[in-house]
Short mmCIF file of C-alpha atoms in Angstrom, two decimals:
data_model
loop_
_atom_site.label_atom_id
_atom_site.label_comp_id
_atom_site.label_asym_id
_atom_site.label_seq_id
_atom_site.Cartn_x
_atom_site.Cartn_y
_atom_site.Cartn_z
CA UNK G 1 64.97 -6.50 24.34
CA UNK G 2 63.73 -3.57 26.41
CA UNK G 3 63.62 -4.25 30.39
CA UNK G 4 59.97 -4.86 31.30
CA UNK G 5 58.29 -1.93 32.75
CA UNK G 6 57.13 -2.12 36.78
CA UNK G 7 53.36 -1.73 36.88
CA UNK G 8 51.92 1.81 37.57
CA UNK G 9 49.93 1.67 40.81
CA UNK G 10 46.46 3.11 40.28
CA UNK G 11 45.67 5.48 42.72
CA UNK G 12 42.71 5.36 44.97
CA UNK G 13 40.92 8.06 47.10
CA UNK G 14 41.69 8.02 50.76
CA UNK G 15 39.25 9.54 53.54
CA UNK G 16 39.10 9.83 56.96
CA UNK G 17 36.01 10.87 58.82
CA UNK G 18 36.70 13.20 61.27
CA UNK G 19 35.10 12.40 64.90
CA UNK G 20 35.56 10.95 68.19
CA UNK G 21 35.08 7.66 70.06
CA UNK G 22 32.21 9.62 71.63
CA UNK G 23 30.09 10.77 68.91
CA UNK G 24 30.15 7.75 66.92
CA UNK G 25 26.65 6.64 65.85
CA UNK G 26 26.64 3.02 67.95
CA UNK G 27 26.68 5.17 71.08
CA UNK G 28 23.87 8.20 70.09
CA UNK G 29 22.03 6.75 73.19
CA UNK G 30 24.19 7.29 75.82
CA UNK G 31 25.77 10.76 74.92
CA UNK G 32 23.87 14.03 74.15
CA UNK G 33 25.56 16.72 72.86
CA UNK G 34 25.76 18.43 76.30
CA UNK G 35 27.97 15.69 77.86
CA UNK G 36 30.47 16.19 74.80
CA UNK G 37 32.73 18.83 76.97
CA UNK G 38 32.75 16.97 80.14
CA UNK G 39 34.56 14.09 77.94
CA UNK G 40 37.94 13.09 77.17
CA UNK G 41 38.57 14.65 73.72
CA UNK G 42 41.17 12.68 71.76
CA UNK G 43 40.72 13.31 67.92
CA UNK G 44 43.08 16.23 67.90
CA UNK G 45 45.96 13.83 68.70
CA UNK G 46 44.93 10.72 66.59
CA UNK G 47 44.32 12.95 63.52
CA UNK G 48 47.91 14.47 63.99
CA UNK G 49 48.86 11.30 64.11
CA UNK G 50 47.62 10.17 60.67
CA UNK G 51 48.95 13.36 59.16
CA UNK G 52 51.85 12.16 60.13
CA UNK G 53 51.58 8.60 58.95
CA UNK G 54 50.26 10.54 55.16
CA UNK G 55 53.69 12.28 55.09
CA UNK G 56 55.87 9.68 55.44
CA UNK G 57 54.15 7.64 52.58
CA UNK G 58 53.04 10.84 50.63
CA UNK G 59 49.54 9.98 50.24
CA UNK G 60 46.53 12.65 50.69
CA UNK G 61 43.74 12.35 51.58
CA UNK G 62 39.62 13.70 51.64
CA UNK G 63 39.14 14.64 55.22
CA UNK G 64 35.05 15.01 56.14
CA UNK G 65 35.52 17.11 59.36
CA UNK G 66 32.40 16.67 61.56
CA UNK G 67 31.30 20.57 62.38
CA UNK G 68 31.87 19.84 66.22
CA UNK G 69 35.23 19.04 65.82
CA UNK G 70 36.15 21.32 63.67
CA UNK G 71 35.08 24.12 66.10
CA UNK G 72 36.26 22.83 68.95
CA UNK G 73 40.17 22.32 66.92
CA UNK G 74 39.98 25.29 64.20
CA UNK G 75 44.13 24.77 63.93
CA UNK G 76 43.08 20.91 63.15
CA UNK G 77 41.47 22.34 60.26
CA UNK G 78 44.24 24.88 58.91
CA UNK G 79 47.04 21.70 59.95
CA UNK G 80 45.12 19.20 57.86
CA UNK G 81 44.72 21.90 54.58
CA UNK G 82 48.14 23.22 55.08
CA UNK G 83 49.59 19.91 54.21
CA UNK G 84 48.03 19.72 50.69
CA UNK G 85 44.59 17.40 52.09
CA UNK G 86 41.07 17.54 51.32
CA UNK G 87 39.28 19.33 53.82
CA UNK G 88 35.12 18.34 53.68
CA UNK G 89 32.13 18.24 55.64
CA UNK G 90 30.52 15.63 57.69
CA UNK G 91 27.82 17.92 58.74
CA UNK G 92 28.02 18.96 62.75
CA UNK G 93 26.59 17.22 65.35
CA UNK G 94 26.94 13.42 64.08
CA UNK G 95 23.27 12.91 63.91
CA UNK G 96 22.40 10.66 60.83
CA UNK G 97 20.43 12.05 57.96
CA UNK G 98 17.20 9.64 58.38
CA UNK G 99 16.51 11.03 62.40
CA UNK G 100 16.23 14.86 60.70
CA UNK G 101 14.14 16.52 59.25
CA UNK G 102 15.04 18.71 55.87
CA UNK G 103 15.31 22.24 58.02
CA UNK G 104 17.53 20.38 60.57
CA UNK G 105 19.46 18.63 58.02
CA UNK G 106 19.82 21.66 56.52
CA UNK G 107 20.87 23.89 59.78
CA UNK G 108 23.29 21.43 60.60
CA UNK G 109 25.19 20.77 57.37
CA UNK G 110 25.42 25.02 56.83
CA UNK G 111 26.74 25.45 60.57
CA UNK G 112 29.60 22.60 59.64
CA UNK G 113 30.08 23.75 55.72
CA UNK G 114 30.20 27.67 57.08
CA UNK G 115 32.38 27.48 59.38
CA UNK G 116 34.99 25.07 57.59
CA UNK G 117 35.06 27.90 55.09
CA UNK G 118 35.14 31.10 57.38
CA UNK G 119 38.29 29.55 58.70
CA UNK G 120 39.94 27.89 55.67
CA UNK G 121 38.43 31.14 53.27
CA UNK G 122 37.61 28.67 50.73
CA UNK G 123 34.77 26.46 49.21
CA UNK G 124 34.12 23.67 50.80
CA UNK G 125 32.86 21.25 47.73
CA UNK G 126 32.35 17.38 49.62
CA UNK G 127 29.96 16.10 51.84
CA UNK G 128 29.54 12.80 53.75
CA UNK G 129 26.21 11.74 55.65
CA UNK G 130 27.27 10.51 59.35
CA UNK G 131 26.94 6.52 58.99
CA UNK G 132 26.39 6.86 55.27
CA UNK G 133 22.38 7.97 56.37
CA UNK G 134 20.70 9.11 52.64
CA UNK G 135 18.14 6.51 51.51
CA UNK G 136 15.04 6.04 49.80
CA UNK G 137 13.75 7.80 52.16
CA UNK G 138 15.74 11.07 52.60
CA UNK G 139 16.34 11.96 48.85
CA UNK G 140 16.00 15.44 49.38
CA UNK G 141 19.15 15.81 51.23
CA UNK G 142 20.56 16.27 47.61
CA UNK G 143 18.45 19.01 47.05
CA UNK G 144 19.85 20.90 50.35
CA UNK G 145 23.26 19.68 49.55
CA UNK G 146 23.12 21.38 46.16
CA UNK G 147 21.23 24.81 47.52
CA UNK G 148 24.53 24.92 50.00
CA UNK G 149 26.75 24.50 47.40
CA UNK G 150 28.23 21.16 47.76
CA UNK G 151 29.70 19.52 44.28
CA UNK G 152 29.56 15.92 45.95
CA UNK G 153 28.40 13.83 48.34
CA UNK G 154 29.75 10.23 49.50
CA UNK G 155 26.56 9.32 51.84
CA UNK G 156 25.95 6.03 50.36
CA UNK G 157 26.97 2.21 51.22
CA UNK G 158 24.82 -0.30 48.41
CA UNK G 159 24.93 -2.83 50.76
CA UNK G 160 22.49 -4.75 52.93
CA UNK G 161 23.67 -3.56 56.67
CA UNK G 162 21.44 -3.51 60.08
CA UNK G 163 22.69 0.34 60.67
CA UNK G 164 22.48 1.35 57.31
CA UNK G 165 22.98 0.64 53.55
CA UNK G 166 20.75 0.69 49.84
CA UNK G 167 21.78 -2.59 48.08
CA UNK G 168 19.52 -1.39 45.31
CA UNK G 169 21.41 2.01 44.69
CA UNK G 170 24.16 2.46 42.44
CA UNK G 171 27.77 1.03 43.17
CA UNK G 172 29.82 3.68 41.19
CA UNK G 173 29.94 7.47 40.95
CA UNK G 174 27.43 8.61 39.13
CA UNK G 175 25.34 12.04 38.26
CA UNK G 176 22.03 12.71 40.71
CA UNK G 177 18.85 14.66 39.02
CA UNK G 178 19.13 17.25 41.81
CA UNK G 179 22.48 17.95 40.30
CA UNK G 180 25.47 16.66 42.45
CA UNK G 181 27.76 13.79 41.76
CA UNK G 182 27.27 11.17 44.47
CA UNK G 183 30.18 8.88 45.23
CA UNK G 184 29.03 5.13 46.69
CA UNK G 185 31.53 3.22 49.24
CA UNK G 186 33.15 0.52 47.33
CA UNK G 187 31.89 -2.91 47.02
CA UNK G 188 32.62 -6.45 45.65
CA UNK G 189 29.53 -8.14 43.72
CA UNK G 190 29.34 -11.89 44.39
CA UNK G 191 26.60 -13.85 44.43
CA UNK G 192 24.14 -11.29 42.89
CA UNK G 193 24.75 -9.09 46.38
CA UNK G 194 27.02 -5.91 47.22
CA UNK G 195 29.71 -7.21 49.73
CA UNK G 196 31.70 -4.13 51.61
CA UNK G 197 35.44 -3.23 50.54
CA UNK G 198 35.65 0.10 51.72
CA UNK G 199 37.54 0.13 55.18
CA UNK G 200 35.92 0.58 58.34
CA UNK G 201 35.12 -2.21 60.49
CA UNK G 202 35.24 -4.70 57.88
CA UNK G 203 39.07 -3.33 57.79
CA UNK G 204 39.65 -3.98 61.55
CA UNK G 205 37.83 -7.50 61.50
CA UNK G 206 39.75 -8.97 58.67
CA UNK G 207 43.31 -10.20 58.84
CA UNK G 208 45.22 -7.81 55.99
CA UNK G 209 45.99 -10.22 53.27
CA UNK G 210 42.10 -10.95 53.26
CA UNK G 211 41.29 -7.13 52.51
CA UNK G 212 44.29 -6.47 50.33
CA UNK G 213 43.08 -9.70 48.57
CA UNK G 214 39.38 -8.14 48.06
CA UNK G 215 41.06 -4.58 46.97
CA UNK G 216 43.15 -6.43 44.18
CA UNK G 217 39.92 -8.02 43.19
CA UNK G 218 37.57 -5.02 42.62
CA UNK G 219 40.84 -3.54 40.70
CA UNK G 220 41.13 -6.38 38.69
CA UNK G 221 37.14 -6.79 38.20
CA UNK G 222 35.91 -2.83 37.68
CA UNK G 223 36.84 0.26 35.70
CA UNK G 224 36.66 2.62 38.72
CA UNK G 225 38.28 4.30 41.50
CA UNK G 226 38.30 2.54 44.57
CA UNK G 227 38.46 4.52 48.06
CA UNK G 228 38.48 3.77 51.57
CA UNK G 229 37.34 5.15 54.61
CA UNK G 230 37.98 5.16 58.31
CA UNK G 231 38.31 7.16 61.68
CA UNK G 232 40.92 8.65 63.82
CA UNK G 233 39.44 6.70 67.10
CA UNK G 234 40.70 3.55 65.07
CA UNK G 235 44.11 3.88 65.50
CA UNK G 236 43.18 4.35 69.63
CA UNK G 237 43.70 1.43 71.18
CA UNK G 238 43.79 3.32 74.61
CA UNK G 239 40.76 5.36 74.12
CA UNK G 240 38.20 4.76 77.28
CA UNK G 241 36.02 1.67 77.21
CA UNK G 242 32.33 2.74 76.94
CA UNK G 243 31.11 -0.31 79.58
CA UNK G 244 27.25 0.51 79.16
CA UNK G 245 26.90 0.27 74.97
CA UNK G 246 25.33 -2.88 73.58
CA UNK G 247 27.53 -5.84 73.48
CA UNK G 248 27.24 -5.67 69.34
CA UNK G 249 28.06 -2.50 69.32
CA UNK G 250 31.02 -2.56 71.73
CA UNK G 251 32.43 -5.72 69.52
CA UNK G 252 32.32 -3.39 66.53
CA UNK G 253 34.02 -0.37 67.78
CA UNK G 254 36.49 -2.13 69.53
CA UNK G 255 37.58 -4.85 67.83
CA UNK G 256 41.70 -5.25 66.74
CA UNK G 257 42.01 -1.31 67.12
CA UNK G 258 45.51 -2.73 68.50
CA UNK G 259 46.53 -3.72 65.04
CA UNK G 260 44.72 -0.75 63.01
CA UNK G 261 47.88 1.40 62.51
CA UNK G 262 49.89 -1.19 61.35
CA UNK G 263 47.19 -2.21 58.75
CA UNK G 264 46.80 1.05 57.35
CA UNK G 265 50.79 2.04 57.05
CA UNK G 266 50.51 -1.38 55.39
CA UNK G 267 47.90 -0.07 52.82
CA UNK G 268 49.56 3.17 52.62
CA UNK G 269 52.61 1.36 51.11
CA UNK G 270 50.73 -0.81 49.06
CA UNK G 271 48.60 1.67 46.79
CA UNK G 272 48.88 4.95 46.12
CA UNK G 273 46.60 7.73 47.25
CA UNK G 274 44.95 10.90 46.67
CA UNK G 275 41.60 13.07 47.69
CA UNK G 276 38.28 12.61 46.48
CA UNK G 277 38.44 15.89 44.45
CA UNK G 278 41.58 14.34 42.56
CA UNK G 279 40.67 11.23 41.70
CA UNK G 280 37.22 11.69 41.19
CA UNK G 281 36.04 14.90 39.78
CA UNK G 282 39.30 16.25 38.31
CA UNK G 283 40.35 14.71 34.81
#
């Protein structure tokens, strides 16, 4: 009798949205772009830091590099592709698709998508709205996406969420009429609703064996990819405490960032990962 095979881990697509504590969407009303130099800028040294945490479990991953960042660290940029990662674009200034109109959309996602490739001296084929901000009633962000070249786009969350989300849009990758691929945040159906899986503060605010539990499920339940997504400030516990944002808001962007790094070297060992481009447009 032949031993008994171990099982083959699938692998997933891992991505990390590149910004700081200060430019994150909960806090667009108490920063303006001026007062980003006159702050503490931390995302060099947290990003480092997950590089480092990618090498020693050999995962990659899809990095969407917001423009202002990316400028600001240019050797981020080289550091993150010269380790064999996914460098793509989370357009510049962190402002979320639904507050622009198409000319500004379009300004800032060439500024970030230009300049990503003027230093890298490649395409740059991924895009990611700032808090997943393409809706019903922004559809022709595709169009710009596509006349800038983009292949894909991962700017949607089908669930029902105060800040953002389309419940009624498709869960799984799938072909858009404009003619990009657009690639949905991960969810659980139960109860005829969406239920978020794919990292972020859902991540921080449940213990581990809860989210490892939910990952196993939507492996077991559905023929697809699965990917996750989170931020370098997440791993911060020591970043500074923003004492005027809404108490909602602080709870969610501070909550158990203590225990973040230990969750995700957890979930590092327990799947197997690889970029966006690998796992979901390459056969």
């Amino acid at each position: 009798m032949s031993a008994k095979q171990p099982t083959q881990k699938k692998t997933h697509a891992m991505t990390v949205d590149v910004e700081d504590y200060f430019h994150v969407s909960a806090f667009d009303s108490l920063f303006s772009q001026k007062d980003w130099p006159n702050l503490e800028h931390r995302v060099d040294n947290n990003t480092r830091r997950l590089l480092d945490l990618f090498d020693e479990h050999g995962a990659k991953s899809t990095f969407f590099i917001l423009g202002a960042v990316a400028e600001k660290f240019p050797d981020l940029v080289t550091e993150i592709d010269k380790r064999g990662h996914e460098v793509a674009s989370h357009g510049f200034a962190h402002r979320r698709a639904t507050t622009q109109t198409q000319q500004v959309f379009k300004e800032d996602v060439y500024r970030s998508k230009s300049f990503l490739e003027d230093t890298l001296g490649k395409s740059i084929n991924g895009y990611r709205a700032p808090s997943f901000s393409i809706n019903d009633t922004n559809e022709w962000a595709y169009e710009t996406l596509v006349e800038l070249g983009f292949k894909y786009s991962s700017s949607t969350y089908p669930i029902e969420h105060d800040l953002y989300g389309v419940p009624d849009w498709p869960r799984f990758k799938y072909d858009r009429p404009e003619g990009i691929i657009e690639i949905p945040v991960p969810t659980l159906r139960k109860n005829h609703k969406n239920k978020g899986i794919g990292g972020g503060g859902y991540f921080r605010l449940y213990p581990y064996w809860l989210s490892k539990r939910r990952i196993q499920k939507f492996e077991q339940e559905e023929n697809a990819p699965y990917s996750f997504y989170f931020h370098p400030w997440e791993i911060d516990a020591e970043q500074p405490r923003i004492k005027d944002a809404p108490v909602l808001s602080k709870f969610r962007h501070y909550v158990n960032l203590s225990k973040m790094e230990g969750k995700i070297v957890q979930l590092l060992k327990d799947h197997q990962w690889d970029t966006m481009q690998s796992v979901y447009l390459e056969d």
